[in-house]
């Protein structure tokens, strides 16, 4: 049936127009739907009133590509059955012969609401709960169906997207006071989620947001190992501050805890140090205890472990009595600490410079290498990496100290277990000082070869220490070849008074055994060895004296015999009485 544009309907005519004819047209003679209007439908005042009493005054429903309700079959309808009104949203469809059926998801999921259009019958059947009724039959039963109304009509479509621009949207509330207001039913950390987010590629997992009973907000990722990311493309995040100046700014302490822990957490805290300074304190938690500060970084950059007031870049305080309070451990054979400055550096630790099991102090290049080594037996090597004694020094030793008397020495050696038994060595005013609690002993390969006490210097002379013993030849004649002289030293560091001795260059020609040369060719004399030739020369002189005395004695006897004979013959008084 077609109705001219100027035709007005009222009363029964209007009811019959929409119920008696399958298709009706206004402004058209070829209506394609139950109601086809060629032109605009205008409400000049008041808007359109819906059965529930609400009035729609804007965003009229239109046909066409961008409609919200009238593109083929309706998107949503309201089913009033037995006085219960629910919105039913049509989801998808299936083809059954010449019929197209739409299925509904609503509050009452066990109800099935379907709309079918039979091309060959020309009329529609709507089923709200059970049974099949025509529109007129449903109307007689008090069951009515209407297009979605009110705010639902403000949802617009742009391609495959939908949007709403007429006010606030409420989910779970009829009085939203924000552009989107979601009111969930959960009140605890494990209650129903207020909002859930999912994506096609994460399966059944969803990320959720919900509120606790005290107004706390919970953010949870889809999986237990998932991530919660804020500002992944840049910008600052503030916790406890509305004006973050860094990627993450937290005003207050940070508590760190393990999952499902019921005791106090570990804490990272800012500590006010005055004048806008801030220290950073780290407080771990002992087993079964509370968080206690263990480390602090001050505003000056000092790090304190066991102290809240470190006075250096690293200060470690401990009340423990043990070992390894500060430990550096490596999985290899070397573990060292480096000390570096602008002009070089040193390393100290275990195994440096390929010395396993040894503590090494070494110089970093240039001039690198191990300089001091302590091996596993406690031997210390300076200049050598294989010390064979408690202290092995592979070069010169230099010492400096006050000196001045026997009680001020630079090097002191003490008897094991006896602090009063010591040996001192020092230099003062170019004089080498020695001091001993008893006397000095000298050993060679474990054998005593000499010692010094108050009576003098003694050298080893035991027959058991000697071999290839020979008698000195012509000691007197050799000594007679020497010239004893007195002289003064050229070197001002030597004694300045005149001394007596021999010229080594002359002595070496006669007694080469007592003359030695150093690495620079300077000669020295072992004067004590000259005692032996002197003794032998004295013995030689003694023998010569004895021989002379014996000769004199024999001559004296002969002279006495001669005088006796002459006296007897000459009886000369003068000769005989002498």
XYZ file of C-alpha atoms in Angstrom:
578
model
C 0.000 0.000 0.000
C 1.301 3.483 -0.856
C 0.388 6.692 0.908
C 0.724 10.093 -0.639
C 3.039 12.513 1.041
C 0.117 14.735 2.076
C -2.061 11.927 3.452
C -2.649 11.842 7.204
C -3.564 8.738 9.162
C -5.217 8.534 12.521
C -6.969 6.040 14.788
C -7.883 2.685 13.209
C -6.601 3.768 9.812
C -3.123 4.147 11.189
C -3.274 0.808 13.020
C -4.581 -1.027 9.937
C -2.004 0.667 7.741
C 0.833 -0.985 9.682
C -0.869 -4.293 10.554
C -3.025 -5.154 7.535
C -0.498 -4.648 4.817
C 2.867 -6.443 4.698
C 4.545 -3.491 3.029
C 3.547 0.148 3.256
C 5.014 3.183 1.539
C 4.891 6.886 2.230
C 5.937 9.008 -0.715
C 6.637 5.911 -2.807
C 4.563 3.396 -4.764
C 7.136 0.640 -4.499
C 7.927 0.084 -0.791
C 10.579 -2.592 -0.249
C 10.084 -2.968 3.515
C 7.212 -3.017 5.939
C 7.492 0.770 6.053
C 9.283 2.719 3.356
C 9.457 6.512 3.512
C 10.732 8.488 0.500
C 11.824 11.695 2.188
C 12.422 12.943 5.692
C 10.615 12.061 8.898
C 10.462 15.229 10.944
C 9.513 15.905 14.534
C 9.227 19.669 14.900
C 8.876 19.707 18.657
C 9.140 17.270 21.516
C 11.040 14.502 19.689
C 10.009 10.857 19.518
C 8.438 9.232 22.571
C 9.224 5.557 23.231
C 7.026 3.063 25.112
C 9.095 3.326 28.314
C 8.326 7.059 28.444
C 11.744 8.348 27.346
C 12.021 10.949 24.591
C 14.665 11.001 21.829
C 15.287 14.512 20.507
C 18.449 14.138 18.395
C 20.501 11.782 16.184
C 17.525 10.342 14.381
C 17.770 6.811 13.050
C 18.342 6.830 9.297
C 18.634 4.214 6.643
C 21.718 3.723 4.558
C 25.353 2.710 4.885
C 26.082 4.641 8.122
C 22.926 3.786 10.022
C 22.910 2.369 13.490
C 19.605 0.543 13.598
C 18.141 0.088 10.126
C 20.594 -1.711 7.861
C 18.658 -4.798 6.885
C 17.426 -6.257 10.133
C 17.522 -4.181 13.341
C 20.617 -4.203 15.556
C 18.781 -4.207 18.860
C 15.210 -4.559 20.036
C 13.436 -4.444 23.356
C 11.351 -7.457 24.345
C 8.585 -6.886 26.900
C 7.374 -10.298 28.036
C 5.229 -10.808 31.122
C 6.151 -7.343 32.348
C 9.948 -7.936 32.253
C 11.775 -5.576 29.903
C 15.269 -6.519 28.709
C 17.419 -5.223 25.868
C 18.245 -7.979 23.439
C 21.229 -7.554 21.100
C 21.077 -9.469 17.845
C 24.312 -11.392 17.184
C 24.982 -12.885 13.765
C 22.672 -14.988 11.672
C 22.372 -18.296 9.855
C 20.555 -19.108 6.619
C 17.860 -21.740 6.791
C 16.333 -22.251 3.383
C 14.747 -18.958 2.487
C 14.739 -17.803 6.099
C 17.312 -15.579 7.830
C 17.390 -16.096 11.602
C 19.040 -13.747 14.147
C 20.138 -14.971 17.545
C 20.270 -12.895 20.674
C 22.626 -12.562 23.674
C 21.001 -10.806 26.597
C 20.573 -10.789 30.330
C 18.500 -13.972 30.108
C 20.787 -16.146 28.055
C 18.405 -19.091 28.289
C 15.788 -17.138 26.357
C 15.888 -17.254 22.612
C 14.714 -14.269 20.648
C 14.671 -14.768 16.926
C 13.385 -12.845 13.959
C 12.607 -14.659 10.744
C 11.542 -13.268 7.410
C 9.935 -15.687 4.960
C 10.108 -14.408 1.395
C 7.242 -16.586 0.285
C 4.917 -15.725 3.142
C 5.452 -11.976 3.281
C 5.076 -11.683 7.031
C 7.318 -11.794 10.104
C 7.283 -14.077 13.102
C 8.931 -12.932 16.387
C 9.528 -15.310 19.242
C 10.282 -13.786 22.654
C 10.246 -16.863 24.859
C 8.266 -19.770 23.522
C 5.818 -20.209 20.717
C 5.497 -18.286 17.455
C 3.296 -15.247 17.149
C 2.593 -12.623 14.548
C 3.043 -8.994 15.483
C -0.710 -8.590 15.972
C -0.846 -11.682 18.155
C 2.071 -10.475 20.246
C 0.448 -7.097 20.646
C -2.718 -8.788 21.861
C -0.657 -10.690 24.446
C 1.031 -7.527 25.663
C 4.344 -8.475 24.051
C 5.876 -5.579 22.114
C 9.096 -5.079 20.169
C 10.742 -1.728 19.529
C 13.907 -0.375 18.021
C 16.610 0.638 20.522
C 15.976 4.117 21.831
C 17.487 6.838 24.006
C 21.302 6.896 24.189
C 21.575 3.765 22.062
C 20.469 5.802 19.069
C 23.489 8.105 19.574
C 25.997 5.384 18.700
C 27.181 6.113 15.173
C 29.022 4.011 12.656
C 32.015 5.023 10.541
C 33.031 2.110 8.350
C 33.719 -0.742 10.747
C 34.052 1.586 13.766
C 31.376 2.799 16.158
C 31.438 5.915 18.329
C 29.298 7.971 20.688
C 29.440 11.749 21.113
C 26.307 12.748 22.989
C 27.495 12.518 26.622
C 28.821 10.114 29.239
C 28.669 6.327 28.930
C 27.938 4.174 31.958
C 28.577 0.456 32.370
C 27.000 -0.927 35.498
C 25.576 2.517 36.395
C 22.718 4.711 35.107
C 24.356 7.964 36.228
C 27.844 8.141 34.717
C 29.714 11.324 35.683
C 32.692 10.791 33.365
C 33.014 10.099 29.627
C 33.345 6.393 30.566
C 32.193 5.158 33.964
C 32.564 1.444 34.753
C 30.987 0.185 37.954
C 32.031 -3.387 38.738
C 30.695 -5.660 41.435
C 34.014 -6.824 42.919
C 35.356 -5.478 46.256
C 38.607 -7.388 46.845
C 41.907 -8.224 45.209
C 40.531 -11.507 43.881
C 36.989 -10.289 43.144
C 35.335 -9.967 39.766
C 37.200 -7.735 37.367
C 35.918 -4.254 36.598
C 37.437 -4.166 33.116
C 39.091 -6.839 31.006
C 41.247 -6.473 27.901
C 42.032 -9.152 25.378
C 43.422 -9.552 21.860
C 42.903 -12.185 19.135
C 46.454 -13.540 19.415
C 46.575 -14.254 23.173
C 43.935 -16.977 23.329
C 41.706 -16.970 26.389
C 44.061 -14.785 28.460
C 42.938 -11.287 29.405
C 44.545 -8.362 31.204
C 42.269 -6.922 33.876
C 41.706 -3.857 36.036
C 39.735 -3.947 39.270
C 39.322 -2.100 42.555
C 39.718 -3.291 46.123
C 37.467 -2.573 49.093
C 39.589 0.422 50.197
C 39.693 2.108 46.818
C 42.951 0.488 45.674
C 43.356 -0.123 41.970
C 44.812 -3.385 40.654
C 46.439 -3.860 37.248
C 47.096 -7.429 36.181
C 48.550 -8.722 32.942
C 47.078 -11.685 31.103
C 49.770 -14.131 32.292
C 51.657 -14.446 35.593
C 54.878 -13.694 33.706
C 53.342 -10.882 31.680
C 54.376 -7.225 31.783
C 52.601 -4.066 32.858
C 53.972 -1.193 30.757
C 53.366 2.521 31.239
C 54.399 5.116 28.654
C 56.085 2.637 26.325
C 56.656 5.345 23.716
C 58.184 7.912 26.062
C 57.147 10.384 28.710
C 57.511 10.395 32.494
C 55.653 8.328 35.103
C 55.152 9.700 38.601
C 54.276 7.770 41.779
C 53.450 10.065 44.677
C 54.032 13.139 42.530
C 51.999 14.946 39.882
C 55.051 16.419 38.148
C 57.565 13.652 37.376
C 60.821 14.955 35.896
C 62.259 11.570 34.898
C 61.059 8.432 33.154
C 60.061 7.155 36.619
C 59.898 9.371 39.688
C 58.852 7.915 43.049
C 58.289 10.211 46.010
C 58.785 8.053 49.098
C 60.239 4.622 49.848
C 60.077 1.547 47.641
C 59.178 -1.799 49.241
C 60.428 -4.990 47.578
C 59.038 -8.390 48.490
C 58.783 -11.921 47.170
C 55.507 -13.440 46.074
C 53.038 -14.489 48.777
C 55.225 -13.139 51.598
C 53.436 -12.207 54.812
C 56.359 -10.495 56.580
C 57.870 -7.045 56.161
C 59.484 -6.302 52.786
C 62.938 -5.023 51.918
C 63.022 -1.242 51.517
C 64.827 1.322 49.369
C 64.401 4.735 50.992
C 65.459 8.334 50.332
C 66.953 9.928 53.492
C 66.785 13.699 53.952
C 70.272 15.048 54.667
C 69.342 18.730 54.897
C 69.914 21.598 52.455
C 68.000 19.679 49.779
C 70.439 16.756 49.987
C 69.170 13.184 49.804
C 70.899 9.961 50.829
C 69.767 6.586 49.457
C 69.354 3.761 51.993
C 69.012 0.038 51.221
C 67.387 -2.111 53.920
C 67.149 -5.879 53.294
C 65.149 -8.163 55.555
C 66.708 -10.960 57.568
C 64.985 -14.336 57.778
C 61.963 -13.862 60.025
C 62.972 -10.310 60.943
C 62.328 -6.753 59.880
C 64.074 -4.607 57.296
C 67.326 -3.115 58.661
C 69.521 -0.655 56.788
C 72.620 -2.391 55.415
C 73.978 0.039 52.830
C 73.785 3.775 52.208
C 74.878 6.029 49.351
C 75.367 9.602 50.527
C 74.805 12.771 48.558
C 78.615 13.057 48.259
C 78.773 9.718 46.440
C 80.233 7.791 49.392
C 79.047 4.214 49.869
C 78.719 2.820 53.369
C 78.147 -0.847 54.210
C 77.383 -1.339 57.878
C 77.600 2.412 58.508
C 75.249 5.330 57.869
C 78.066 7.898 57.688
C 80.755 6.671 55.268
C 83.780 8.966 55.194
C 85.257 7.621 51.949
C 84.076 6.436 48.560
C 83.674 2.971 50.122
C 83.592 2.257 53.857
C 82.760 -1.166 55.291
C 82.066 -1.470 59.036
C 81.471 -4.777 60.770
C 81.378 -6.080 64.314
C 82.247 -9.597 63.209
C 85.511 -11.285 64.182
C 86.445 -13.563 61.334
C 87.730 -13.415 57.813
C 86.469 -12.405 54.409
C 84.354 -9.450 55.559
C 84.899 -7.996 52.086
C 85.124 -10.724 49.478
C 85.671 -10.709 45.720
C 85.117 -14.088 44.111
C 85.776 -15.282 40.591
C 84.870 -18.538 38.872
C 88.330 -18.579 37.257
C 91.856 -18.801 38.706
C 92.264 -15.059 39.120
C 90.386 -12.547 41.282
C 91.883 -9.083 41.687
C 91.052 -5.504 42.598
C 92.418 -2.679 40.488
C 93.550 0.692 41.802
C 93.921 3.177 38.962
C 94.716 6.857 38.601
C 95.410 9.135 35.670
C 99.083 8.083 35.535
C 98.728 4.311 35.922
C 97.401 1.637 38.192
C 97.996 -1.384 40.395
C 96.166 -4.681 40.785
C 95.987 -6.772 43.926
C 94.397 -10.149 44.400
C 94.679 -13.894 43.897
C 96.234 -15.395 40.788
C 97.287 -12.196 39.045
C 99.854 -12.458 36.229
C 99.389 -16.240 36.018
C 100.308 -17.013 39.636
C 97.555 -19.428 40.793
C 96.933 -19.710 44.552
C 99.232 -16.755 45.276
C 98.316 -13.318 46.502
C 99.872 -10.829 44.113
C 100.378 -7.080 44.029
C 101.394 -5.930 40.588
C 101.870 -2.884 38.427
C 99.600 -2.319 35.482
C 101.379 -1.342 32.263
C 103.701 0.389 31.606
C 106.322 -1.499 33.582
C 103.723 -4.061 34.548
C 104.096 -7.402 36.248
C 103.981 -8.948 39.704
C 105.931 -6.929 42.273
C 105.008 -8.707 45.522
C 103.881 -12.309 45.976
C 102.666 -14.271 49.000
C 102.526 -18.013 48.375
C 100.429 -20.664 50.120
C 103.190 -21.432 52.660
C 103.346 -17.810 53.785
C 106.577 -16.937 52.010
C 106.786 -13.372 50.738
C 108.615 -12.512 47.565
C 109.568 -9.000 46.477
C 110.884 -8.945 42.944
C 110.411 -12.702 42.678
C 107.295 -14.831 42.197
C 108.848 -17.943 43.805
C 110.038 -16.983 47.295
C 111.910 -19.778 49.073
C 111.952 -18.083 52.492
C 109.601 -16.099 54.667
C 110.999 -13.004 52.957
C 112.788 -13.186 49.624
C 113.969 -9.944 48.020
C 115.394 -10.178 44.523
C 117.183 -6.825 44.443
C 118.558 -4.056 46.617
C 116.966 -3.208 49.954
C 116.725 0.406 51.056
C 115.623 1.519 54.502
C 115.233 4.930 56.071
C 114.582 5.950 59.647
C 115.640 8.164 62.554
C 118.917 6.389 63.395
C 121.310 8.272 65.677
C 122.014 5.604 68.291
C 121.908 1.890 68.933
C 118.298 2.274 70.115
C 117.081 3.795 66.816
C 117.330 1.272 64.016
C 115.525 1.046 60.710
C 115.485 -2.747 60.493
C 114.710 -4.909 63.515
C 114.725 -8.699 63.558
C 113.203 -10.444 66.578
C 113.698 -13.881 68.030
C 110.624 -16.056 67.612
C 108.532 -15.861 70.775
C 110.915 -13.446 72.515
C 110.297 -9.746 71.905
C 113.350 -8.813 74.021
C 115.790 -10.746 71.830
C 116.397 -8.734 68.668
C 118.914 -7.685 66.085
C 118.962 -4.148 64.741
C 120.496 -2.683 61.625
C 120.548 0.981 60.672
C 122.538 3.868 59.259
C 123.195 7.235 60.860
C 125.683 9.893 59.734
C 127.106 7.496 57.134
C 127.786 4.945 59.875
C 126.335 1.454 59.762
C 124.928 0.479 63.120
C 124.485 -3.051 64.391
C 122.881 -4.121 67.612
C 122.224 -7.526 69.072
C 120.847 -8.783 72.352
C 123.721 -11.300 72.473
C 126.240 -11.602 69.637
C 126.252 -12.033 65.882
C 126.618 -15.455 64.339
C 127.298 -16.201 60.714
C 126.188 -19.359 58.939
C 126.799 -20.801 55.483
C 124.371 -23.485 54.342
C 123.383 -24.110 57.939
C 126.939 -24.307 59.284
C 128.283 -21.660 61.613
C 131.335 -20.036 60.049
C 131.871 -17.176 62.457
C 130.490 -14.797 65.011
C 131.082 -11.420 66.609
C 130.968 -10.657 70.300
C 132.534 -8.108 72.630
C 135.939 -9.822 72.358
C 136.100 -9.620 68.579
C 135.251 -11.292 65.292
C 135.611 -15.038 65.071
C 135.614 -17.153 61.964
C 134.986 -20.835 61.598
C 138.215 -22.881 61.512
C 137.202 -26.396 62.403
C 139.229 -29.095 60.702
C 135.960 -30.739 59.721
C 135.198 -27.741 57.548
C 138.487 -27.868 55.613
C 140.225 -29.885 52.929
C 143.371 -29.712 50.776
C 145.410 -28.347 53.675
C 148.892 -27.123 52.707
C 151.827 -25.630 54.635
C 152.717 -22.074 53.710
C 155.973 -21.787 51.838
C 158.545 -19.074 52.522
C 156.223 -16.932 54.612
C 159.062 -14.782 55.947
C 160.569 -14.083 52.581
C 157.087 -13.194 51.219
C 156.349 -10.867 54.122
C 159.685 -9.156 53.583
C 158.435 -8.249 50.111
C 155.554 -6.191 51.546
C 155.637 -2.560 52.475
C 153.369 -1.397 55.246
C 152.049 2.130 54.640
C 149.782 4.752 56.180
C 147.257 6.643 54.074
C 144.013 8.686 53.909
C 140.842 7.809 51.999
C 139.815 9.826 48.930
C 136.091 9.163 49.454
C 134.743 11.612 52.006
C 132.282 9.006 53.251
C 135.201 6.877 54.461
C 136.919 7.604 57.803
C 138.991 10.785 57.612
C 141.778 9.835 60.018
C 144.924 8.225 58.669
C 144.974 4.481 58.659
C 147.637 1.801 58.169
C 147.637 -1.114 55.823
C 148.879 -2.430 52.519
C 148.374 -1.492 48.906
C 146.194 -4.251 47.498
C 147.890 -4.125 44.099
C 151.242 -4.936 45.853
C 149.746 -7.479 48.222
C 148.051 -9.495 45.476
C 151.484 -10.229 43.950
C 152.690 -11.844 47.190
C 149.529 -13.187 48.827
C 146.812 -13.369 46.125
C 144.648 -15.431 48.494
C 143.836 -12.394 50.669
C 142.847 -10.023 47.841
C 139.406 -9.903 46.147
C 137.945 -7.693 43.410
C 134.348 -6.404 43.194
C 132.211 -6.093 40.060
C 133.865 -2.773 39.262
C 137.408 -4.085 39.676
C 138.112 -2.434 43.039
C 140.377 -4.553 45.271
C 139.831 -5.371 48.928
C 142.063 -7.162 51.471
C 141.155 -9.776 54.047
C 143.723 -8.688 56.631
C 142.842 -11.486 59.039
C 144.275 -14.026 56.592
C 147.707 -12.369 56.891
C 147.923 -13.687 60.438
C 148.794 -17.170 59.167
C 151.891 -16.131 57.117
C 152.966 -13.833 59.930
C 152.829 -16.749 62.379
C 154.736 -18.969 60.003
C 157.311 -16.198 59.432
C 157.714 -15.800 63.176
C 158.241 -19.520 63.520
C 160.754 -19.406 60.713
C 162.633 -16.606 62.453
C 162.499 -18.556 65.688
C 164.065 -21.569 64.020
C 166.775 -19.428 62.509
C 167.410 -17.854 65.911
C 167.660 -21.295 67.503
C 170.132 -22.380 64.881
C 172.251 -19.285 65.491
C 172.041 -19.733 69.233
C 173.126 -23.333 68.877
C 176.041 -22.277 66.698
C 177.067 -19.585 69.164
C 176.846 -22.058 72.004
C 179.061 -24.509 70.179
C 181.550 -21.787 69.339
C 181.497 -20.656 72.928
C 182.390 -24.182 74.050
C 185.214 -24.322 71.561
C 186.477 -20.937 72.676
C 186.382 -21.998 76.297
C 188.363 -25.139 75.504
C 190.944 -23.124 73.576
C 191.400 -20.603 76.368
C 191.800 -23.397 78.880
C 194.528 -24.989 76.794
C 196.413 -21.722 76.379
C 196.223 -20.963 80.065
C 197.665 -24.275 80.939
C 200.592 -23.766 78.587
C 201.289 -20.085 78.867
C 199.983 -19.498 82.287
C 199.128 -16.018 81.278
C 197.183 -14.460 84.091
C 195.486 -11.916 81.914
C 194.180 -14.581 79.501
C 193.288 -17.180 82.090
C 191.281 -14.943 84.419
C 188.969 -13.491 81.821
